[in-house]
PDB file of C-alpha atoms in Angstrom:
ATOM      1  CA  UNK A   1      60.556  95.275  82.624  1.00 43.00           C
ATOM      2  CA  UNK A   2      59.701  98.393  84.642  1.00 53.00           C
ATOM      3  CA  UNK A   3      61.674 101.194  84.792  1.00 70.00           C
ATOM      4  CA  UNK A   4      62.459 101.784  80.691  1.00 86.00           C
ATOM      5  CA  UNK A   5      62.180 105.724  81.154  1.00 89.00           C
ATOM      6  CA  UNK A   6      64.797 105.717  83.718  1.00 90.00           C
ATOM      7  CA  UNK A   7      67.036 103.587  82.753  1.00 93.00           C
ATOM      8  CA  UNK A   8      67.155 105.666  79.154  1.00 94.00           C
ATOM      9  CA  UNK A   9      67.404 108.638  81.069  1.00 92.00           C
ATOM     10  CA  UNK A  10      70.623 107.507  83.628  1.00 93.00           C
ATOM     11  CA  UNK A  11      71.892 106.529  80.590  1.00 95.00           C
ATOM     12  CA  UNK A  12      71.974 109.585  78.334  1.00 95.00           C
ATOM     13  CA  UNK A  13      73.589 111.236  81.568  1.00 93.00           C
ATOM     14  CA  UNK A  14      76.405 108.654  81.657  1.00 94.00           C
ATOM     15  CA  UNK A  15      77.182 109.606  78.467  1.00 94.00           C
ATOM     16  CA  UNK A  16      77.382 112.376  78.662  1.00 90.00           C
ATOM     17  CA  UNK A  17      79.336 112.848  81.522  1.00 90.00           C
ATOM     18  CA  UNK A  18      81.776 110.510  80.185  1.00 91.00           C
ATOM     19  CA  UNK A  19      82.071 112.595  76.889  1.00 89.00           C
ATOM     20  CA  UNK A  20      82.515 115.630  78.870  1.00 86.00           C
ATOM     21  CA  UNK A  21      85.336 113.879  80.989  1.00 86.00           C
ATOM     22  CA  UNK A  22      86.805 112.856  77.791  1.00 88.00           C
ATOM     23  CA  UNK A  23      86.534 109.259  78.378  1.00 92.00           C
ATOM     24  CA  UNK A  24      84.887 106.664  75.951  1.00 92.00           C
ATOM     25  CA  UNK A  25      81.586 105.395  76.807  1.00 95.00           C
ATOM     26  CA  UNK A  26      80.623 101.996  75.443  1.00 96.00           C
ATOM     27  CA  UNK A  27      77.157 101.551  74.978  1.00 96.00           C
ATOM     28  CA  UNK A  28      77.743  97.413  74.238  1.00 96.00           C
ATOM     29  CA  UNK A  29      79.141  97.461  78.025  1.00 96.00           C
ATOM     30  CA  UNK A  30      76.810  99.817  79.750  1.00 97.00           C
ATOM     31  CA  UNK A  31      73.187  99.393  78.307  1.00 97.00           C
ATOM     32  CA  UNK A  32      72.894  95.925  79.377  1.00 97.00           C
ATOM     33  CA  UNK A  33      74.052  96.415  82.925  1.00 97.00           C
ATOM     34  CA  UNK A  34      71.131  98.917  83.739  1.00 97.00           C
ATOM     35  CA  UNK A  35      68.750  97.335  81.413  1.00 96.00           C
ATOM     36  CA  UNK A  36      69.382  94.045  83.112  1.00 96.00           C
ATOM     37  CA  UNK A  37      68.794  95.879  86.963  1.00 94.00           C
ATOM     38  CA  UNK A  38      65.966  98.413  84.921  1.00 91.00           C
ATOM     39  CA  UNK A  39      63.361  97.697  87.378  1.00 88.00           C
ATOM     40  CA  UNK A  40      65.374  99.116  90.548  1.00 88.00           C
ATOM     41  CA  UNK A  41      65.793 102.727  88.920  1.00 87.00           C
ATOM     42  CA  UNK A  42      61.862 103.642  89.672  1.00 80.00           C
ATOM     43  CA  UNK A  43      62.640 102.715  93.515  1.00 82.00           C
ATOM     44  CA  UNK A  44      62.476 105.567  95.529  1.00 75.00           C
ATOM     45  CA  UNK A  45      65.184 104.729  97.683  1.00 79.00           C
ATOM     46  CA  UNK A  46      67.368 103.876  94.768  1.00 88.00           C
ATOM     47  CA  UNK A  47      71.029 105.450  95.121  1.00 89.00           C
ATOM     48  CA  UNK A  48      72.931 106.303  91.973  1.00 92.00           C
ATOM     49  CA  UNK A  49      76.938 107.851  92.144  1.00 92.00           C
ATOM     50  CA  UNK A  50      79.455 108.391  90.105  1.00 94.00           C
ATOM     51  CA  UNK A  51      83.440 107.992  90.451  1.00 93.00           C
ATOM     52  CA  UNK A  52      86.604 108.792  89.231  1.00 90.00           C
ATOM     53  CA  UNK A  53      90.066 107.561  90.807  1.00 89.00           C
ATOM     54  CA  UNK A  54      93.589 108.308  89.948  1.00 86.00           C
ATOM     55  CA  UNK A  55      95.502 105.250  89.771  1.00 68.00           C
ATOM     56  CA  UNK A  56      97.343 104.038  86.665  1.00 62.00           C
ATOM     57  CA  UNK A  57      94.416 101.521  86.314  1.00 67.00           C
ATOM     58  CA  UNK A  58      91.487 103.782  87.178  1.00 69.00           C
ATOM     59  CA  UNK A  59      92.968 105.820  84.041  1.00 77.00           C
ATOM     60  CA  UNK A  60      90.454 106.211  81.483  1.00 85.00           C
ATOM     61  CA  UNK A  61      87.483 105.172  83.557  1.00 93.00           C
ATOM     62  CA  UNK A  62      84.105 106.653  84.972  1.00 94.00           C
ATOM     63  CA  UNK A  63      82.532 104.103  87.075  1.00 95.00           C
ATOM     64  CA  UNK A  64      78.631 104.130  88.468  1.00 96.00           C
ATOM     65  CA  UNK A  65      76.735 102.562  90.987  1.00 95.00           C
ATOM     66  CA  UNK A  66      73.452 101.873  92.051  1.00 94.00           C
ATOM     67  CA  UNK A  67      71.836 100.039  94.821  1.00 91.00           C
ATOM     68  CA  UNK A  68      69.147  97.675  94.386  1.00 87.00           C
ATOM     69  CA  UNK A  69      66.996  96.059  96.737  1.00 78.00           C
ATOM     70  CA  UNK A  70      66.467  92.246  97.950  1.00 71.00           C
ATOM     71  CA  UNK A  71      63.538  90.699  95.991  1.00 69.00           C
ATOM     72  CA  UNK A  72      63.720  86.972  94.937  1.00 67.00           C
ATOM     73  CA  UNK A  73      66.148  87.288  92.470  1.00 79.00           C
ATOM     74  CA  UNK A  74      70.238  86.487  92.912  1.00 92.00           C
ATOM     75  CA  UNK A  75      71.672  89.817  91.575  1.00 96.00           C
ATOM     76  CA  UNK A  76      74.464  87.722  90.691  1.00 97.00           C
ATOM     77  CA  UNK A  77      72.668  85.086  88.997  1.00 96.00           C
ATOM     78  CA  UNK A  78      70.678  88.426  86.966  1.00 96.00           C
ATOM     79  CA  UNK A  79      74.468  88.867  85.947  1.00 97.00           C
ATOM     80  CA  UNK A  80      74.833  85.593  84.685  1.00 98.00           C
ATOM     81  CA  UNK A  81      72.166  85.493  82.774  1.00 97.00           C
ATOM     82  CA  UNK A  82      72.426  88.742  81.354  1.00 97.00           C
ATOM     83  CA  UNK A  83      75.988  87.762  80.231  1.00 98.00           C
ATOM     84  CA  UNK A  84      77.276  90.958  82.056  1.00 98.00           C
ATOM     85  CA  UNK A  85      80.060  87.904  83.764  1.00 97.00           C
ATOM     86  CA  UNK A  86      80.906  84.694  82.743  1.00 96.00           C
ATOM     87  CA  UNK A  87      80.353  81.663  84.335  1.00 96.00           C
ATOM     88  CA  UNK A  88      83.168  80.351  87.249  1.00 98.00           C
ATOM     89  CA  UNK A  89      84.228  78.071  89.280  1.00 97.00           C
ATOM     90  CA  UNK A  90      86.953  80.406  90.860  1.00 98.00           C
ATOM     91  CA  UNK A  91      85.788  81.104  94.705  1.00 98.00           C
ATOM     92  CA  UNK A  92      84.178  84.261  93.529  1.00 98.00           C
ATOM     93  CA  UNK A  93      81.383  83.140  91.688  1.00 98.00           C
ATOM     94  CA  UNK A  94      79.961  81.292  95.492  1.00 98.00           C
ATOM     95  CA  UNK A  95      80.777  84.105  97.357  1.00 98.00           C
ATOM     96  CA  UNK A  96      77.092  86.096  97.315  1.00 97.00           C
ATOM     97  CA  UNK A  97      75.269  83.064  97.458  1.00 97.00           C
ATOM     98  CA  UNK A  98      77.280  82.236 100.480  1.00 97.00           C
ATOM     99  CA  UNK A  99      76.971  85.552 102.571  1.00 96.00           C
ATOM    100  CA  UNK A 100      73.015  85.502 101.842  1.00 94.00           C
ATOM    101  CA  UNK A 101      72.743  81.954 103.590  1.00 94.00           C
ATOM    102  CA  UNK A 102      74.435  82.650 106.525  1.00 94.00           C
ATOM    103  CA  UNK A 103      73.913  87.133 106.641  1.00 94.00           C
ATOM    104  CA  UNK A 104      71.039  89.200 107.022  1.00 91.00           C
ATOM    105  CA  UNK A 105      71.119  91.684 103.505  1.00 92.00           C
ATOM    106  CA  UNK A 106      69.396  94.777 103.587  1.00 90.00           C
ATOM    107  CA  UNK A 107      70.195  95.914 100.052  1.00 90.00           C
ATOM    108  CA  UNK A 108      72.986  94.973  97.173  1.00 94.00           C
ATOM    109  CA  UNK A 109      74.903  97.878  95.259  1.00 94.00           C
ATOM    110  CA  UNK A 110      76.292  97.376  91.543  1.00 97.00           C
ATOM    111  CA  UNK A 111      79.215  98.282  90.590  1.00 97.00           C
ATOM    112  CA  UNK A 112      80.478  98.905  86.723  1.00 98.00           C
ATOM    113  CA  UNK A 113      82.767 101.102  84.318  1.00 97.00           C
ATOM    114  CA  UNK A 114      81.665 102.683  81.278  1.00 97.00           C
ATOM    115  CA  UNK A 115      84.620 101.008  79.799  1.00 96.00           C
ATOM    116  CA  UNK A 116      84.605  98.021  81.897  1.00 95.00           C
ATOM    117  CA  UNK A 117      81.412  97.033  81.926  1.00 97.00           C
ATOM    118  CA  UNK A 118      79.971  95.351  85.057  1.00 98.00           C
ATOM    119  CA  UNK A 119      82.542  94.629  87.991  1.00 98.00           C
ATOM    120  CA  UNK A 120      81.744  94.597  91.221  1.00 98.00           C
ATOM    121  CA  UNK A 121      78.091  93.684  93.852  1.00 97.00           C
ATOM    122  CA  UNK A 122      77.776  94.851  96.938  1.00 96.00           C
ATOM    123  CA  UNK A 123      76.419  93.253 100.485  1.00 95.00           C
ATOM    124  CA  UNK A 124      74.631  95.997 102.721  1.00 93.00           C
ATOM    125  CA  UNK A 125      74.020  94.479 106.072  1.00 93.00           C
ATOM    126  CA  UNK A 126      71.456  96.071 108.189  1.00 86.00           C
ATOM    127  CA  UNK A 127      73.123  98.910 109.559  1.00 81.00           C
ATOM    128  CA  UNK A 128      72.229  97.927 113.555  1.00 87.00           C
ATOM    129  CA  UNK A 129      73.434  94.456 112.593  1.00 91.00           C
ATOM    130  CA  UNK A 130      76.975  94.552 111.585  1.00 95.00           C
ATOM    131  CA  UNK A 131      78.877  91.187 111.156  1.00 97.00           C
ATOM    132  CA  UNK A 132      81.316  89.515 113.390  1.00 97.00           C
ATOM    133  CA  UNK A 133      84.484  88.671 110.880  1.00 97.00           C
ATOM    134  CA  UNK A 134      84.809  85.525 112.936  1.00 97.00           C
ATOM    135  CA  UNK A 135      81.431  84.800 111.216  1.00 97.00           C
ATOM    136  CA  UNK A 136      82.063  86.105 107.515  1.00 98.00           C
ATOM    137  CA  UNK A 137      85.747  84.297 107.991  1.00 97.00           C
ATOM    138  CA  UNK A 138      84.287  80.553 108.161  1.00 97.00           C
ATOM    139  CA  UNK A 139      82.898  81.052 104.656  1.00 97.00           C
ATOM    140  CA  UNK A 140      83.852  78.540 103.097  1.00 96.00           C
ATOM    141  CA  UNK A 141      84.728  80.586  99.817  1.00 98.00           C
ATOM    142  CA  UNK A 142      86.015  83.748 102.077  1.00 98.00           C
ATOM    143  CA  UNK A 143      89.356  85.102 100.833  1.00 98.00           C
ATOM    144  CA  UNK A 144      91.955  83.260 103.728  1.00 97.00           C
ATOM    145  CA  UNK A 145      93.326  86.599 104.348  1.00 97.00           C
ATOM    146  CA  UNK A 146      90.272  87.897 106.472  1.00 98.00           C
ATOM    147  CA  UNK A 147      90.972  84.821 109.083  1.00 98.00           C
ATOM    148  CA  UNK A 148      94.615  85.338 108.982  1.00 97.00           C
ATOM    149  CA  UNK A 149      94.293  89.319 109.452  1.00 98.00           C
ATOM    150  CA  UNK A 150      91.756  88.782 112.271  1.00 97.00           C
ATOM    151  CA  UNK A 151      93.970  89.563 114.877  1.00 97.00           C
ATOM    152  CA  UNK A 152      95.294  92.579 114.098  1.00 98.00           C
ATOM    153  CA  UNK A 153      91.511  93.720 112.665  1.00 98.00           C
ATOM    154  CA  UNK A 154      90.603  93.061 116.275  1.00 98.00           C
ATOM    155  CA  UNK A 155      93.422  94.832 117.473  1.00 97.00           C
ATOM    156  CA  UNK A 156      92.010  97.783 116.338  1.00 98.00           C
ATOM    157  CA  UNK A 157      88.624  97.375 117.693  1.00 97.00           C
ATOM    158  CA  UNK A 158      87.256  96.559 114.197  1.00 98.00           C
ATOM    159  CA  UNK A 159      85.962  92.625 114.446  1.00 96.00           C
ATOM    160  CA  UNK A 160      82.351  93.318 115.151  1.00 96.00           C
ATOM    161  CA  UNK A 161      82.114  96.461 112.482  1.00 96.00           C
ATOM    162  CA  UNK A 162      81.577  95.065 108.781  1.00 97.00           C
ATOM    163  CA  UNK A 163      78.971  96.676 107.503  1.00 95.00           C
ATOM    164  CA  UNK A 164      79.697  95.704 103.548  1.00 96.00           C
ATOM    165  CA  UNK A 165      80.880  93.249 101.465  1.00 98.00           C
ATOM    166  CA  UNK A 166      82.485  93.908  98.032  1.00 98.00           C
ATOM    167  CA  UNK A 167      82.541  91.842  95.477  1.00 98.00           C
ATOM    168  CA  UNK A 168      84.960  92.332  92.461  1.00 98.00           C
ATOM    169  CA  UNK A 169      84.448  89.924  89.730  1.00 98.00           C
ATOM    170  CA  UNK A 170      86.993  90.519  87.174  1.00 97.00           C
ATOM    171  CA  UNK A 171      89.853  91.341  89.793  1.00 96.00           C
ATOM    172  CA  UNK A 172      88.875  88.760  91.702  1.00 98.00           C
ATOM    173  CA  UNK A 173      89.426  90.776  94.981  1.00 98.00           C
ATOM    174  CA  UNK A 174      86.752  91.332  97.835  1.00 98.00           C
ATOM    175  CA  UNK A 175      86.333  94.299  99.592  1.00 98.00           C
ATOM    176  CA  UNK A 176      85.410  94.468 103.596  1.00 98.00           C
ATOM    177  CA  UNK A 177      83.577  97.949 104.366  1.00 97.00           C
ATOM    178  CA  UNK A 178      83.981  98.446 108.573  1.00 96.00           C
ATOM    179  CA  UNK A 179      81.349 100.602 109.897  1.00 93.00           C
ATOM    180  CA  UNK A 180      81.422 103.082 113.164  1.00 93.00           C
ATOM    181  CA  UNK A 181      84.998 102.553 113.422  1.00 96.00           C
ATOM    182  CA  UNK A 182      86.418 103.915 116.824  1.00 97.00           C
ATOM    183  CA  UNK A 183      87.679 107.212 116.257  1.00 97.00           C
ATOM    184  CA  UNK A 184      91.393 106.131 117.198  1.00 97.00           C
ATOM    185  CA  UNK A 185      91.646 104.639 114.233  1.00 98.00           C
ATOM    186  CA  UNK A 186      91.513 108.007 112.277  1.00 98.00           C
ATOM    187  CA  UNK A 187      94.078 109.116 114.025  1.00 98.00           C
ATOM    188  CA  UNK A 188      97.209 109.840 112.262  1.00 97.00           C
ATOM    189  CA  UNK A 189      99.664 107.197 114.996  1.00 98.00           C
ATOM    190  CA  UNK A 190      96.767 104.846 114.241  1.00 98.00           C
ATOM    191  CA  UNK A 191      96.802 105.128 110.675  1.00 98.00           C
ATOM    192  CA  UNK A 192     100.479 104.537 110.066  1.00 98.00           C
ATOM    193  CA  UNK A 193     100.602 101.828 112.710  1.00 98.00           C
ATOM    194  CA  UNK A 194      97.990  99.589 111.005  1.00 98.00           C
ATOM    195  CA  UNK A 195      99.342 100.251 107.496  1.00 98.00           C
ATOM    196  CA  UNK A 196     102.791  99.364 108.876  1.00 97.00           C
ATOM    197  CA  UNK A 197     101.625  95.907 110.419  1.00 97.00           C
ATOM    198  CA  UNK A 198      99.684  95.308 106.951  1.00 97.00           C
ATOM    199  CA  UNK A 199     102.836  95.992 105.365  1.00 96.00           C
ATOM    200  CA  UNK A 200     101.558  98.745 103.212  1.00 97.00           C
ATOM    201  CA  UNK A 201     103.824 101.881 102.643  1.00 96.00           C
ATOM    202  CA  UNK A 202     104.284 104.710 104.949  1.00 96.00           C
ATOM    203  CA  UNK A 203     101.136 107.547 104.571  1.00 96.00           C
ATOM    204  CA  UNK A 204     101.626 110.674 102.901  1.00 95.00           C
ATOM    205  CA  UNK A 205     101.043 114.217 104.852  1.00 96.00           C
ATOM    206  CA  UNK A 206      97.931 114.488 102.710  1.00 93.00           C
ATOM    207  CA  UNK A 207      97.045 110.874 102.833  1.00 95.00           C
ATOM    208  CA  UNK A 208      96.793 111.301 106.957  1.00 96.00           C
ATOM    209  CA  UNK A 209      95.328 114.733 106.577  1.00 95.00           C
ATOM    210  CA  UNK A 210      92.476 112.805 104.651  1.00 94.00           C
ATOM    211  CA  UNK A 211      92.287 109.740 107.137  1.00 95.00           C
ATOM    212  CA  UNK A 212      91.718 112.343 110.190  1.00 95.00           C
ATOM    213  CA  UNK A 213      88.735 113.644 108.550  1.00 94.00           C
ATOM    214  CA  UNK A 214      87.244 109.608 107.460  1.00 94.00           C
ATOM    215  CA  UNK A 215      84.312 108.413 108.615  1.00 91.00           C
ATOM    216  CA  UNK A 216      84.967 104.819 107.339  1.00 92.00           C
ATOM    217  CA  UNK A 217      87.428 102.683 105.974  1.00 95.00           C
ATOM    218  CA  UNK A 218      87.973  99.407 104.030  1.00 97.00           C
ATOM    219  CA  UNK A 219      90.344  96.739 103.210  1.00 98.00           C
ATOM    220  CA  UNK A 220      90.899  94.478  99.805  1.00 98.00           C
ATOM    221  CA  UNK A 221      91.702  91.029  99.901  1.00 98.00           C
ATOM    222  CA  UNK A 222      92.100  88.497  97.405  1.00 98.00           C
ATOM    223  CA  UNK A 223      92.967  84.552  96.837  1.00 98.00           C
ATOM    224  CA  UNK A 224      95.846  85.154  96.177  1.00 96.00           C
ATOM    225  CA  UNK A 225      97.806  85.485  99.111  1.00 95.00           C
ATOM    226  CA  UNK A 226      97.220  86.209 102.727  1.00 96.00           C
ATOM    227  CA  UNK A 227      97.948  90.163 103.015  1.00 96.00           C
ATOM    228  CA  UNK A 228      95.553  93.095 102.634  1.00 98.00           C
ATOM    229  CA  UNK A 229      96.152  94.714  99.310  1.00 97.00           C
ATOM    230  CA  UNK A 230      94.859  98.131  99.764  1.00 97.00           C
ATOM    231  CA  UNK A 231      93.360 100.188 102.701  1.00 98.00           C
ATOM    232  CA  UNK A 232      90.645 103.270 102.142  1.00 97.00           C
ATOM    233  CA  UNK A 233      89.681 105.900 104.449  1.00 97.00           C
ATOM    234  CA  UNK A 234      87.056 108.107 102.976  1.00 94.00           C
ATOM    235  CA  UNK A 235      85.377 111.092 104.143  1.00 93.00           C
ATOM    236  CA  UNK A 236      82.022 112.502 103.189  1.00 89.00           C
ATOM    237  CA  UNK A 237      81.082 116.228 102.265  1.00 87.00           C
ATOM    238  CA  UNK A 238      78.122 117.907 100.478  1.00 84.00           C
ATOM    239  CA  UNK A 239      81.556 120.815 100.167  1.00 84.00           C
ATOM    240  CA  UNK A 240      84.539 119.523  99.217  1.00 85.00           C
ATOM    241  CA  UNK A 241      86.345 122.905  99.930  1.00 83.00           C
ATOM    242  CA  UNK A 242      86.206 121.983 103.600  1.00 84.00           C
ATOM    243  CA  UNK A 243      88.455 119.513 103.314  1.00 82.00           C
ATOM    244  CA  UNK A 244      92.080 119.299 104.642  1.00 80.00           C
ATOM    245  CA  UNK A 245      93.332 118.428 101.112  1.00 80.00           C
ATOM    246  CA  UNK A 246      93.737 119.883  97.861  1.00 79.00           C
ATOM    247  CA  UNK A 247      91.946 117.442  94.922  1.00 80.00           C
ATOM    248  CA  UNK A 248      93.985 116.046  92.241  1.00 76.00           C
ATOM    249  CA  UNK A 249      93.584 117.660  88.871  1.00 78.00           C
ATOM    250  CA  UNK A 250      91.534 115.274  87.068  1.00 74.00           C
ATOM    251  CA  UNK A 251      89.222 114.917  89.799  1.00 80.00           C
ATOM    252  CA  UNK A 252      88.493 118.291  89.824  1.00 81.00           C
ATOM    253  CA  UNK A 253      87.613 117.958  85.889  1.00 80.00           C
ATOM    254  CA  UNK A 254      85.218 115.173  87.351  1.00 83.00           C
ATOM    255  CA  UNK A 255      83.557 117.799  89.960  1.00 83.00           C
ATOM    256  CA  UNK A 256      83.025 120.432  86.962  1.00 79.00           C
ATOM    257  CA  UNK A 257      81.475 118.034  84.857  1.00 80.00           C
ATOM    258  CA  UNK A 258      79.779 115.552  86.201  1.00 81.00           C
ATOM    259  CA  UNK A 259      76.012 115.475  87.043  1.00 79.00           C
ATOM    260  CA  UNK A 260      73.848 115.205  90.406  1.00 77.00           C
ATOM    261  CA  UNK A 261      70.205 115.280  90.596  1.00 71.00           C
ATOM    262  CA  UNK A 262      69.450 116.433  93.811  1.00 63.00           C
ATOM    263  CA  UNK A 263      69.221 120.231  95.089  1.00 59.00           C
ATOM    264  CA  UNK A 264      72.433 119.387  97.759  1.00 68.00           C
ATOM    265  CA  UNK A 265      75.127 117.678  96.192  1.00 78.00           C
ATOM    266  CA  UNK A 266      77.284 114.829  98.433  1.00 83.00           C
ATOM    267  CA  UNK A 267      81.022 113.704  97.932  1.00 89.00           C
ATOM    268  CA  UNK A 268      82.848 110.625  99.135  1.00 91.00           C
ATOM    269  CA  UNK A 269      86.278 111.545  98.836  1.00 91.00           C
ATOM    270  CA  UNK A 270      88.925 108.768  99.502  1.00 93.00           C
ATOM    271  CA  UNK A 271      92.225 107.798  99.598  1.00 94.00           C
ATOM    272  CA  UNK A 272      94.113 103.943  98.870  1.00 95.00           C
ATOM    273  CA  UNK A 273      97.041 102.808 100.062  1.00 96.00           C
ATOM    274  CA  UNK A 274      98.378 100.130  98.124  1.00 95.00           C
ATOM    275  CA  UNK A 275     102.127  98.448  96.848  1.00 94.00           C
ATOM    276  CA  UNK A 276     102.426 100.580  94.311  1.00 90.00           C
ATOM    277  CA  UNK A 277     101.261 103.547  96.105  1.00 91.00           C
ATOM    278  CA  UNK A 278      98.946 106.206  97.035  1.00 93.00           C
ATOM    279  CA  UNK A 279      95.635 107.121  94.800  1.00 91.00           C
ATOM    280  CA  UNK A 280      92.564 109.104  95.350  1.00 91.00           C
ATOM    281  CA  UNK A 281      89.058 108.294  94.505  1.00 91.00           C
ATOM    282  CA  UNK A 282      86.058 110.699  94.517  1.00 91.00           C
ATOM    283  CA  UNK A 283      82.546 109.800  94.355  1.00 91.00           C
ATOM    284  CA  UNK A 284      79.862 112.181  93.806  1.00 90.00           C
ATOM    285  CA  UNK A 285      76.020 110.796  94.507  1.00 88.00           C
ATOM    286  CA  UNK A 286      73.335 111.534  91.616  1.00 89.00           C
ATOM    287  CA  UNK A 287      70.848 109.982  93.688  1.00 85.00           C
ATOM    288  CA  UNK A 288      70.293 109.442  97.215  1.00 77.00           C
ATOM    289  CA  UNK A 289      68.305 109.486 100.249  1.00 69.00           C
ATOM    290  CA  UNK A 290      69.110 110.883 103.654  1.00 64.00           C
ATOM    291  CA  UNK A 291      69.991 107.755 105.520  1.00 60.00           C
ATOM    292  CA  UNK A 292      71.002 105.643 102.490  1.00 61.00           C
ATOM    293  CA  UNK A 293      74.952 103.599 103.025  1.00 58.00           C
ATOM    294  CA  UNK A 294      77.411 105.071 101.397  1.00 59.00           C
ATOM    295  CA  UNK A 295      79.502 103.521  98.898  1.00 56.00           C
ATOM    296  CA  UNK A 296      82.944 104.563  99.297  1.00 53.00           C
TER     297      UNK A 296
END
């Protein structure tokens, strides 16, 4: 398989950054995730990032992405047979295969821990062709909770905006990434309005302060129940001193010590509203191209 050089290379660097963040790094867990997507690291338009969050189960954790791009192959069936997952019939495991019959896909993103291992694929729909969530809704293996939160999705102008599609395989939790939201919903009435009707607690000063600066925001579901889980706004930077909020502690460890291989350096910086509370998240790209969809 192509790409051997850089797939050594990414992964000396995610060792060492997670020695330098003082978190354990396990080879067994991360080797075969980029050795079984190897090929993708020579693309050009190839993004790679990093991130750290602060929630109790973030603890502990580096995670890395990387997007690859549509070929023949079922990234989630190069997962399978990689044994990065295991085999399902849990809704999860139809999901991709689902969204690339009935969605145009202009790229996938994987998601995994250097503890973890592999977690999460993303679905990158063509930017000038987000999806209706009537549309991803009727899927037959579709967390229920997107249908039963379409009205107040569409209440805030955001039924026509999905631009991604999160997959998280060991949670068993999707993700749904909205794309150029209407700027009323970064307002600070807007914010604690929708996160009241979701049933989510109130926003913290900071957490607001964040949200006015977002350019995008998401919302995790799972098949569990009916009710959105968490909520994200995230804001992007290449100086994370402009922003309206001071960074949590261990996050700044993460900004000291963590790579990037480009001469500008870019920051997601987001912040969760869940149950049990606020977190923050911050993502810092290695790689990336002018252009190239965020993760968040």
């Amino acid at each position: 398989m192509s790409g051997t050089a850089e797939v050594a290379d990414l992964y000396s660097t995610i060792e060492e950054s997670a020695r330098l963040l003082d978190v354990a790094c396990s080879r067994d867990r991360v080797r075969p995730v980029l050795t079984a997507y190897g090929d993708t690291f020579a693309h050009a338009a190839t993004v790679v990032a990093f991130r750290v969050a602060t929630g109790v189960r973030h603890v502990g954790e580096l995670d890395c992405r990387f997007t690859t791009h549509p070929d023949e192959r079922d990234p989630y069936g190069v997962a399978l047979s990689n044994g990065l997952t295991a085999e399902t019939n849990h809704p999860v495991g139809a999901l991709l295969a689902h969204l690339r019959e009935r969605c145009p896909i202009d790229s996938f993103g994987i998601d995994f821990g250097v503890v973890g291992g592999f977690k999460k694929i993303y679905s990158f729909f063509t930017p000038d062709d987000l999806q209706e969530l009537s549309k991803l809704a009727e899927i037959p293996s579709m967390p229920r909770g997107l249908a039963e939160n379409a009205d107040l999705f569409s209440h805030y102008g955001l039924a026509d905006r999905i631009g991604v599609i999160g997959i998280d395989y060991p949670h068993r939790t999707v993700n749904v990434y909205f794309n150029d939201v209407p700027a009323e919903c970064f307002q600070s009435k807007t914010i604690v309005s929708m996160l009241r009707e979701m049933g989510l607690p109130e926003p913290s000063e900071q957490a607001l302060q964040l949200g006015e600066e977002a350019f995008g925001l998401y919302a995790t579901l799972s098949w569990d129940g009916s009710r959105v889980e968490r909520m994200c706004y995230a804001a992007t930077t290449t100086d994370l001193s402009t922003l309206p909020v001071r960074l949590d502690p261990g996050i700044e460890q993460f900004v000291k010590s963590v790579p990037y291989g480009d001469a500008d350096r870019k920051f997601v910086y987001g912040v969760a509203a869940s149950p049990e509370g606020e977190y923050y998240k911050l993502e810092s790209h290695y790689k990336w191209k002018p252009g190239a969809m965020d993760f968040i």
